[in-house]
Every structure is written in C-alpha cells, then in structure tokens.
mmCIF file of C-alpha atoms in Angstrom:
data_model
loop_
_atom_site.group_PDB
_atom_site.id
_atom_site.type_symbol
_atom_site.label_atom_id
_atom_site.label_comp_id
_atom_site.label_asym_id
_atom_site.label_seq_id
_atom_site.Cartn_x
_atom_site.Cartn_y
_atom_site.Cartn_z
ATOM 1 C CA MET A 19 79.752 23.803 -107.403
ATOM 2 C CA LYS A 20 81.528 20.480 -107.729
ATOM 3 C CA THR A 21 85.292 20.453 -107.220
ATOM 4 C CA ASP A 22 87.570 17.512 -108.008
ATOM 5 C CA LEU A 23 90.242 16.670 -105.476
ATOM 6 C CA SER A 24 93.799 16.231 -106.601
ATOM 7 C CA PRO A 25 95.280 12.707 -106.339
ATOM 8 C CA ALA A 26 97.354 13.773 -103.337
ATOM 9 C CA MET A 27 94.308 15.186 -101.530
ATOM 10 C CA LYS A 28 92.348 12.002 -102.277
ATOM 11 C CA VAL A 29 95.087 9.943 -100.642
ATOM 12 C CA VAL A 30 94.999 12.200 -97.578
ATOM 13 C CA VAL A 31 91.192 12.165 -97.334
ATOM 14 C CA TYR A 32 90.827 8.424 -97.792
ATOM 15 C CA GLY A 33 93.719 7.776 -95.423
ATOM 16 C CA LEU A 34 92.101 9.946 -92.745
ATOM 17 C CA MET A 35 88.741 8.233 -93.263
ATOM 18 C CA THR A 36 90.406 4.825 -92.919
ATOM 19 C CA VAL A 37 92.015 5.826 -89.619
ATOM 20 C CA LEU A 38 88.720 7.185 -88.308
ATOM 21 C CA LEU A 39 86.998 3.965 -89.369
ATOM 22 C CA ILE A 40 89.225 1.743 -87.222
ATOM 23 C CA PRO A 41 87.485 2.400 -83.840
ATOM 24 C CA PHE A 42 84.146 1.412 -85.413
ATOM 25 C CA VAL A 43 85.274 -1.598 -87.456
ATOM 26 C CA PHE A 44 87.813 -3.164 -85.092
ATOM 27 C CA PRO A 45 85.335 -4.176 -82.330
ATOM 28 C CA THR A 46 83.140 -5.917 -84.904
ATOM 29 C CA TRP A 47 86.147 -7.619 -86.467
ATOM 30 C CA TRP A 48 87.352 -8.693 -83.025
ATOM 31 C CA MET A 49 83.915 -10.124 -82.207
ATOM 32 C CA VAL A 50 83.708 -12.142 -85.414
ATOM 33 C CA THR A 51 87.270 -13.475 -85.303
ATOM 34 C CA SER A 52 87.153 -14.210 -81.573
ATOM 35 C CA SER A 53 84.022 -16.284 -82.064
ATOM 36 C CA VAL A 54 86.136 -18.915 -83.883
ATOM 37 C CA LYS A 55 89.114 -18.787 -81.509
ATOM 38 C CA PRO A 56 89.803 -21.014 -78.499
ATOM 39 C CA ILE A 57 89.152 -19.160 -75.249
ATOM 40 C CA SER A 58 92.892 -19.038 -74.481
ATOM 41 C CA ASP A 59 93.521 -17.013 -77.662
ATOM 42 C CA ILE A 60 90.733 -14.451 -77.239
ATOM 43 C CA PHE A 61 92.498 -12.273 -74.685
ATOM 44 C CA ALA A 62 96.018 -12.795 -75.997
ATOM 45 C CA PHE A 63 98.234 -9.706 -75.988
ATOM 46 C CA PRO A 64 98.924 -8.324 -78.454
ATOM 47 C CA PRO A 65 95.542 -9.322 -79.901
ATOM 48 C CA GLU A 66 95.509 -11.580 -82.937
ATOM 49 C CA ILE A 67 93.989 -9.730 -85.879
ATOM 50 C CA ILE A 68 93.807 -12.961 -87.896
ATOM 51 C CA PRO A 69 93.182 -16.149 -85.870
ATOM 52 C CA ARG A 70 95.927 -18.758 -85.959
ATOM 53 C CA ARG A 71 93.504 -21.511 -84.942
ATOM 54 C CA VAL A 72 89.930 -21.586 -86.206
ATOM 55 C CA ASP A 73 87.258 -23.553 -84.350
ATOM 56 C CA LEU A 74 83.814 -23.394 -85.991
ATOM 57 C CA SER A 75 82.300 -25.778 -83.457
ATOM 58 C CA THR A 76 81.421 -22.783 -81.261
ATOM 59 C CA TYR A 77 78.549 -21.965 -83.616
ATOM 60 C CA ALA A 78 77.142 -25.463 -83.205
ATOM 61 C CA GLN A 79 77.488 -25.241 -79.406
ATOM 62 C CA VAL A 80 75.369 -22.083 -79.398
ATOM 63 C CA PHE A 81 72.377 -24.194 -80.465
ATOM 64 C CA GLU A 82 73.291 -27.113 -78.205
ATOM 65 C CA LEU A 83 73.506 -25.141 -74.945
ATOM 66 C CA GLN A 84 70.368 -23.029 -75.493
ATOM 67 C CA PRO A 85 67.177 -23.255 -77.576
ATOM 68 C CA PHE A 86 68.866 -20.552 -79.655
ATOM 69 C CA ALA A 87 66.886 -21.184 -82.836
ATOM 70 C CA GLN A 88 63.625 -20.628 -80.929
ATOM 71 C CA GLN A 89 65.046 -17.555 -79.207
ATOM 72 C CA TYR A 90 66.166 -16.218 -82.593
ATOM 73 C CA TRP A 91 62.664 -16.691 -83.947
ATOM 74 C CA ASN A 92 61.210 -14.972 -80.857
ATOM 75 C CA SER A 93 63.270 -11.837 -81.477
ATOM 76 C CA ALA A 94 62.582 -11.909 -85.214
ATOM 77 C CA TYR A 95 58.808 -12.131 -85.095
ATOM 78 C CA ILE A 96 58.481 -9.734 -82.146
ATOM 79 C CA ALA A 97 60.647 -7.147 -83.915
ATOM 80 C CA ALA A 98 58.647 -7.611 -87.135
ATOM 81 C CA LEU A 99 55.287 -7.163 -85.379
ATOM 82 C CA VAL A 100 56.501 -4.178 -83.363
ATOM 83 C CA THR A 101 57.965 -2.530 -86.461
ATOM 84 C CA ALA A 102 54.803 -3.030 -88.512
ATOM 85 C CA GLY A 103 52.522 -1.900 -85.677
ATOM 86 C CA THR A 104 54.590 1.165 -84.874
ATOM 87 C CA MET A 105 54.775 2.206 -88.532
ATOM 88 C CA LEU A 106 50.989 1.911 -88.830
ATOM 89 C CA PHE A 107 49.929 3.702 -85.656
ATOM 90 C CA SER A 108 52.696 6.319 -85.620
ATOM 91 C CA SER A 109 51.940 7.253 -89.231
ATOM 92 C CA MET A 110 48.247 7.704 -88.404
ATOM 93 C CA ALA A 111 49.047 9.705 -85.274
ATOM 94 C CA GLY A 112 51.651 11.798 -87.084
ATOM 95 C CA TYR A 113 49.223 12.538 -89.907
ATOM 96 C CA ALA A 114 46.516 13.543 -87.444
ATOM 97 C CA PHE A 115 48.818 15.953 -85.622
ATOM 98 C CA ALA A 116 50.115 17.393 -88.900
ATOM 99 C CA ARG A 117 46.934 17.735 -90.959
ATOM 100 C CA ILE A 118 43.823 17.561 -88.787
ATOM 101 C CA ARG A 119 42.897 20.737 -86.947
ATOM 102 C CA PHE A 120 41.341 19.958 -83.565
ATOM 103 C CA PRO A 121 41.303 21.786 -80.211
ATOM 104 C CA PHE A 122 44.573 21.782 -78.249
ATOM 105 C CA ALA A 123 46.378 19.844 -80.995
ATOM 106 C CA ASN A 124 49.774 21.435 -80.311
ATOM 107 C CA THR A 125 49.348 21.128 -76.555
ATOM 108 C CA LEU A 126 48.435 17.465 -76.852
ATOM 109 C CA PHE A 127 51.430 16.881 -79.115
ATOM 110 C CA MET A 128 53.744 18.431 -76.520
ATOM 111 C CA VAL A 129 52.225 16.123 -73.900
ATOM 112 C CA VAL A 130 52.926 13.167 -76.188
ATOM 113 C CA LEU A 131 56.532 14.309 -76.614
ATOM 114 C CA LEU A 132 56.975 14.211 -72.855
ATOM 115 C CA GLY A 133 57.057 10.443 -73.267
ATOM 116 C CA LEU A 134 60.594 10.839 -74.603
ATOM 117 C CA LEU A 135 61.667 12.164 -71.192
ATOM 118 C CA ILE A 136 60.312 9.222 -69.199
ATOM 119 C CA PRO A 137 62.898 6.455 -68.638
ATOM 120 C CA ALA A 138 61.692 2.905 -69.113
ATOM 121 C CA GLU A 139 62.787 2.090 -65.547
ATOM 122 C CA VAL A 140 60.161 4.490 -64.184
ATOM 123 C CA THR A 141 57.232 2.704 -65.818
ATOM 124 C CA ILE A 142 58.413 -0.899 -65.634
ATOM 125 C CA VAL A 143 56.805 -1.657 -62.242
ATOM 126 C CA PRO A 144 53.353 -0.232 -63.121
ATOM 127 C CA LEU A 145 53.509 -2.066 -66.441
ATOM 128 C CA PHE A 146 54.378 -5.303 -64.673
ATOM 129 C CA GLN A 147 51.406 -4.893 -62.339
ATOM 130 C CA MET A 148 49.121 -4.142 -65.292
ATOM 131 C CA PHE A 149 50.205 -7.147 -67.347
ATOM 132 C CA LEU A 150 50.105 -9.338 -64.239
ATOM 133 C CA GLY A 151 46.455 -8.402 -63.835
ATOM 134 C CA TRP A 152 45.885 -9.321 -67.486
ATOM 135 C CA ASP A 153 47.669 -12.686 -67.000
ATOM 136 C CA MET A 154 50.261 -11.809 -69.643
ATOM 137 C CA ILE A 155 53.429 -12.329 -67.597
ATOM 138 C CA ASN A 156 55.827 -14.844 -69.191
ATOM 139 C CA THR A 157 54.302 -14.175 -72.594
ATOM 140 C CA HIS A 158 55.471 -12.042 -75.497
ATOM 141 C CA TRP A 159 52.489 -9.702 -75.363
ATOM 142 C CA PRO A 160 54.195 -7.066 -73.161
ATOM 143 C CA LEU A 161 57.172 -6.952 -75.552
ATOM 144 C CA ILE A 162 54.780 -6.289 -78.448
ATOM 145 C CA LEU A 163 52.206 -3.947 -76.913
ATOM 146 C CA VAL A 164 54.488 -1.654 -74.891
ATOM 147 C CA PRO A 165 56.719 -0.513 -77.798
ATOM 148 C CA ILE A 166 53.732 -0.028 -80.140
ATOM 149 C CA PHE A 167 51.485 1.932 -77.780
ATOM 150 C CA GLY A 168 53.984 3.221 -75.218
ATOM 151 C CA ALA A 169 56.800 5.739 -75.040
ATOM 152 C CA PRO A 170 59.046 4.051 -77.656
ATOM 153 C CA SER A 171 56.543 5.010 -80.383
ATOM 154 C CA VAL A 172 56.675 8.710 -79.471
ATOM 155 C CA PHE A 173 59.794 9.387 -81.525
ATOM 156 C CA ALA A 174 58.232 7.577 -84.489
ATOM 157 C CA THR A 175 55.154 9.788 -84.212
ATOM 158 C CA PHE A 176 57.382 12.876 -84.147
ATOM 159 C CA VAL A 177 59.238 11.787 -87.310
ATOM 160 C CA MET A 178 56.000 11.080 -89.158
ATOM 161 C CA ARG A 179 54.398 14.371 -88.082
ATOM 162 C CA GLN A 180 57.367 16.390 -89.277
ATOM 163 C CA PHE A 181 57.328 14.621 -92.626
ATOM 164 C CA PHE A 182 53.591 15.115 -93.194
ATOM 165 C CA ILE A 183 53.856 18.812 -92.292
ATOM 166 C CA ALA A 184 56.333 19.227 -95.151
ATOM 167 C CA LEU A 185 53.969 17.755 -97.752
ATOM 168 C CA PRO A 186 52.290 20.346 -100.015
ATOM 169 C CA LYS A 187 48.714 21.081 -98.997
ATOM 170 C CA GLU A 188 47.750 21.257 -102.661
ATOM 171 C CA LEU A 189 47.908 17.471 -102.827
ATOM 172 C CA GLU A 190 45.123 17.144 -100.280
ATOM 173 C CA GLU A 191 43.084 19.899 -101.828
ATOM 174 C CA ALA A 192 43.222 18.192 -105.226
ATOM 175 C CA ALA A 193 42.237 14.891 -103.624
ATOM 176 C CA ARG A 194 39.226 16.483 -101.923
ATOM 177 C CA VAL A 195 38.110 17.899 -105.253
ATOM 178 C CA ASP A 196 38.175 14.333 -106.578
ATOM 179 C CA GLY A 197 35.912 13.277 -103.724
ATOM 180 C CA LEU A 198 38.404 11.460 -101.485
ATOM 181 C CA GLY A 199 37.790 11.371 -97.738
ATOM 182 C CA ARG A 200 40.333 11.980 -95.000
ATOM 183 C CA PHE A 201 41.367 8.334 -94.539
ATOM 184 C CA LYS A 202 41.506 7.716 -98.284
ATOM 185 C CA ILE A 203 43.795 10.733 -98.705
ATOM 186 C CA PHE A 204 46.048 9.429 -95.940
ATOM 187 C CA TRP A 205 46.156 5.858 -97.254
ATOM 188 C CA THR A 206 46.494 6.481 -100.995
ATOM 189 C CA ILE A 207 48.423 9.769 -101.140
ATOM 190 C CA ALA A 208 50.188 10.754 -97.920
ATOM 191 C CA LEU A 209 51.380 7.321 -96.801
ATOM 192 C CA PRO A 210 52.981 6.276 -100.117
ATOM 193 C CA LEU A 211 54.857 9.593 -100.213
ATOM 194 C CA ALA A 212 56.121 8.994 -96.659
ATOM 195 C CA ARG A 213 58.361 6.063 -97.579
ATOM 196 C CA PRO A 214 61.588 7.834 -96.492
ATOM 197 C CA ALA A 215 60.112 8.627 -93.064
ATOM 198 C CA LEU A 216 58.693 5.115 -92.767
ATOM 199 C CA GLY A 217 62.149 3.741 -93.562
ATOM 200 C CA ALA A 218 63.678 5.756 -90.724
ATOM 201 C CA VAL A 219 60.915 4.676 -88.353
ATOM 202 C CA ALA A 220 61.361 1.047 -89.400
ATOM 203 C CA ILE A 221 65.097 1.066 -88.653
ATOM 204 C CA PHE A 222 64.762 2.793 -85.288
ATOM 205 C CA THR A 223 61.888 0.567 -84.236
ATOM 206 C CA PHE A 224 63.487 -2.669 -85.392
ATOM 207 C CA LEU A 225 66.756 -1.864 -83.616
ATOM 208 C CA HIS A 226 64.941 -0.900 -80.421
ATOM 209 C CA SER A 227 62.894 -4.085 -80.361
ATOM 210 C CA TRP A 228 65.799 -6.313 -81.420
ATOM 211 C CA ASN A 229 68.058 -4.933 -78.657
ATOM 212 C CA LEU A 230 65.391 -4.756 -75.949
ATOM 213 C CA TYR A 231 66.854 -6.097 -72.693
ATOM 214 C CA LEU A 232 65.150 -4.718 -69.598
ATOM 215 C CA GLU A 233 61.578 -5.705 -70.481
ATOM 216 C CA PRO A 234 62.373 -9.341 -71.386
ATOM 217 C CA ILE A 235 64.179 -9.773 -68.070
ATOM 218 C CA VAL A 236 61.146 -8.448 -66.200
ATOM 219 C CA PHE A 237 58.379 -10.175 -68.156
ATOM 220 C CA LEU A 238 59.948 -13.495 -69.233
ATOM 221 C CA SER A 239 61.224 -16.425 -67.171
ATOM 222 C CA SER A 240 61.116 -19.446 -69.518
ATOM 223 C CA PRO A 241 64.244 -20.008 -71.673
ATOM 224 C CA GLU A 242 62.166 -21.004 -74.700
ATOM 225 C CA LEU A 243 60.491 -17.562 -74.555
ATOM 226 C CA PHE A 244 63.702 -15.563 -74.199
ATOM 227 C CA THR A 245 64.734 -13.035 -76.820
ATOM 228 C CA LEU A 246 68.322 -12.759 -78.040
ATOM 229 C CA PRO A 247 69.678 -10.045 -75.687
ATOM 230 C CA GLN A 248 68.442 -12.069 -72.732
ATOM 231 C CA ALA A 249 69.699 -15.332 -74.234
ATOM 232 C CA LEU A 250 73.229 -13.966 -74.691
ATOM 233 C CA THR A 251 73.654 -13.729 -70.916
ATOM 234 C CA GLN A 252 72.892 -17.428 -70.421
ATOM 235 C CA PHE A 253 76.045 -18.875 -72.008
ATOM 236 C CA THR A 254 77.975 -19.579 -68.806
ATOM 237 C CA ASP A 255 79.942 -22.552 -67.521
ATOM 238 C CA ALA A 256 79.249 -24.617 -64.396
ATOM 239 C CA TYR A 257 80.904 -21.970 -62.208
ATOM 240 C CA GLY A 258 78.966 -19.047 -63.669
ATOM 241 C CA GLY A 259 81.865 -17.805 -65.785
ATOM 242 C CA ALA A 260 81.311 -16.458 -69.253
ATOM 243 C CA MET A 261 81.928 -18.793 -72.204
ATOM 244 C CA TRP A 262 83.414 -16.026 -74.275
ATOM 245 C CA ASN A 263 83.887 -17.735 -77.614
ATOM 246 C CA ILE A 264 80.337 -19.124 -77.579
ATOM 247 C CA GLN A 265 78.884 -15.803 -76.444
ATOM 248 C CA LEU A 266 80.723 -14.031 -79.257
ATOM 249 C CA ALA A 267 79.480 -16.587 -81.794
ATOM 250 C CA ALA A 268 75.914 -15.964 -80.618
ATOM 251 C CA ALA A 269 76.492 -12.196 -80.690
ATOM 252 C CA THR A 270 77.811 -12.424 -84.258
ATOM 253 C CA MET A 271 74.664 -14.209 -85.401
ATOM 254 C CA THR A 272 72.572 -11.691 -83.478
ATOM 255 C CA ALA A 273 74.162 -8.740 -85.300
ATOM 256 C CA ILE A 274 73.473 -10.078 -88.807
ATOM 257 C CA PRO A 275 69.782 -9.001 -89.099
ATOM 258 C CA VAL A 276 70.632 -5.517 -87.851
ATOM 259 C CA LEU A 277 73.222 -5.078 -90.591
ATOM 260 C CA ILE A 278 70.827 -6.415 -93.234
ATOM 261 C CA VAL A 279 68.004 -4.069 -92.192
ATOM 262 C CA PHE A 280 70.290 -1.034 -92.175
ATOM 263 C CA ILE A 281 71.869 -1.862 -95.553
ATOM 264 C CA ILE A 282 68.448 -2.277 -97.164
ATOM 265 C CA ALA A 283 66.871 0.854 -95.702
ATOM 266 C CA GLN A 284 69.830 3.190 -95.163
ATOM 267 C CA ARG A 285 68.805 5.590 -97.960
ATOM 268 C CA GLN A 286 65.270 5.908 -96.591
ATOM 269 C CA PHE A 287 66.763 6.331 -93.129
ATOM 270 C CA VAL A 288 68.841 9.351 -94.161
ATOM 271 C CA GLU A 289 66.063 10.904 -96.251
ATOM 272 C CA GLY A 290 63.502 10.406 -93.500
ATOM 273 C CA LEU A 291 65.620 12.152 -90.873
ATOM 274 C CA ALA A 292 66.400 14.963 -93.309
ATOM 275 C CA HIS A 293 62.691 15.759 -93.593
ATOM 276 C CA THR A 294 61.999 15.894 -89.843
ATOM 277 C CA GLY A 295 63.326 19.426 -89.481
ATOM 278 C CA LEU A 296 61.795 21.154 -92.511
ATOM 279 C CA LYS A 297 58.873 22.707 -90.663
ATOM 280 C CA GLY A 298 57.820 23.053 -87.056
#
C-alpha cells in the first residue's frame, strides 16, 4: 500500500539522506577539485570546498610524465576482454550447474565455491611460475586468463547459476518439444532472459579487472604495459615524493569509466542480485 509523506516528513527524509550522502560524495569531490589545485592548496586546513586557484595543466602533465594514454587503453581493452570472457564462460557454467543433471553436480559446485575462500596472494606464486614457463611474463595474458578461468569468475558462476535455477522449467520443455537441443535452448532462450544477471556479472567483473593491482605488479615490468592502478603509483618527483595534484588528476580520469559502466547497468545490477537468492 502506497503512502504519501507529508511535506514536513519529506524535508526530514531528504535532509537525512543528504547528510548520509556526504561521507560518500565528499571524497570524490575532494579528489576532483584537488586535481586542479596547486599542491600547496590541497592539504590546506580547513579544506577548500571550491578551489580559489584552478590549474588545468595537471591533466596535461599526466600524459607528459607517463605513457598514460597507452596505459588507459591497456586497462580498457583488458577489462573489456575479461568482462566478455567471464560473462560467456560463467553463464555456460552456471547453466550447466542449474539445469544439467550429472553425477556429483552439487558436490562439484561446492568445490567451485571454495575458490571464493582462496586469497589471490596464495596463488600468485604458482601462477607466476606457470606463466613464466609459458613465456607470458611481462605480457597482458595473465591479466586476461586468470580472471576468466580462475577464482574471480567463481562469484559470476554463482550468480548465473542462481538466476537459471529460478527460470521456469516449462520454457525448456516447450523448447524441447520444438526440437531444440541443449545448447540452442541455452543460447536462444535462457541467455537472453538472463540479462539482469549478466548485467550484475558485467559490473562486478569490469570493476575487478579495472581495479586489479596485485597481478599487474607481479606480471608486468614495462611502463608501456602498465594498467591504470599500477600507473597511478608512478607519479612521483625526483625524491620519490608523491605528486598529489597530478596523481589526483590521473585518478579522476581513471574513475570516469567506472561511473559510466555503473550508470548504464545499475538497473540490471540490482535485478541480477535480487534473483540470486530465489532458489538454492
């Protein structure tokens, strides 16, 4: 039953929401405004909400001090490939666990879920040795293959399985009557209906790949191959001190794709998570 709030209650509710929003919005606002401030003004107390002096040259220096455009492209195409690959393979794995009856299916799924309990630091050395043997060190292949086929895809498989379990079985039965095979049913019926879950998987996967830090440090050594999280640590002066305004300008540009992806797919993100708990 829908109830309309009185004008006074609306003022109270919106005022409370505004206060609660400050801890989330202020750091982003501080990052953006500090990126155009001189270094001497960044840590002024009390902090300047609106900059008195604006210096846009910091954004140009980001590209002068580092091959930032190349590093931006590295993160973009790696995140795109990882997102597409994870959506494809996790949807197939999730559908198999949800719809195909085979021996020890539930046991095998529990074993797969154990991947969520394994920290990346535990597997980084064996992975380094494996990719070293394949002559893939200082390439982007480890940053693409590990998220798609490793532990980071486990959560995506869980989300897809839970969504496919909730789909009515009558859809598959009708498709079999029409002569469709298992893969055709998955590709033409189940997968198009799984757009909300795919949206959630896409956001999680893109964010994970975009923010990946440990693996690039381990696998990459050439600046032109760096991804953005690794590149952000390289903006230092001759004495090793942080160039705060330039780092914040680079961080601001780094955050833009994340905001765009979330704004575009936020509805699918919420709907996809809502379906993960319908059935066990």
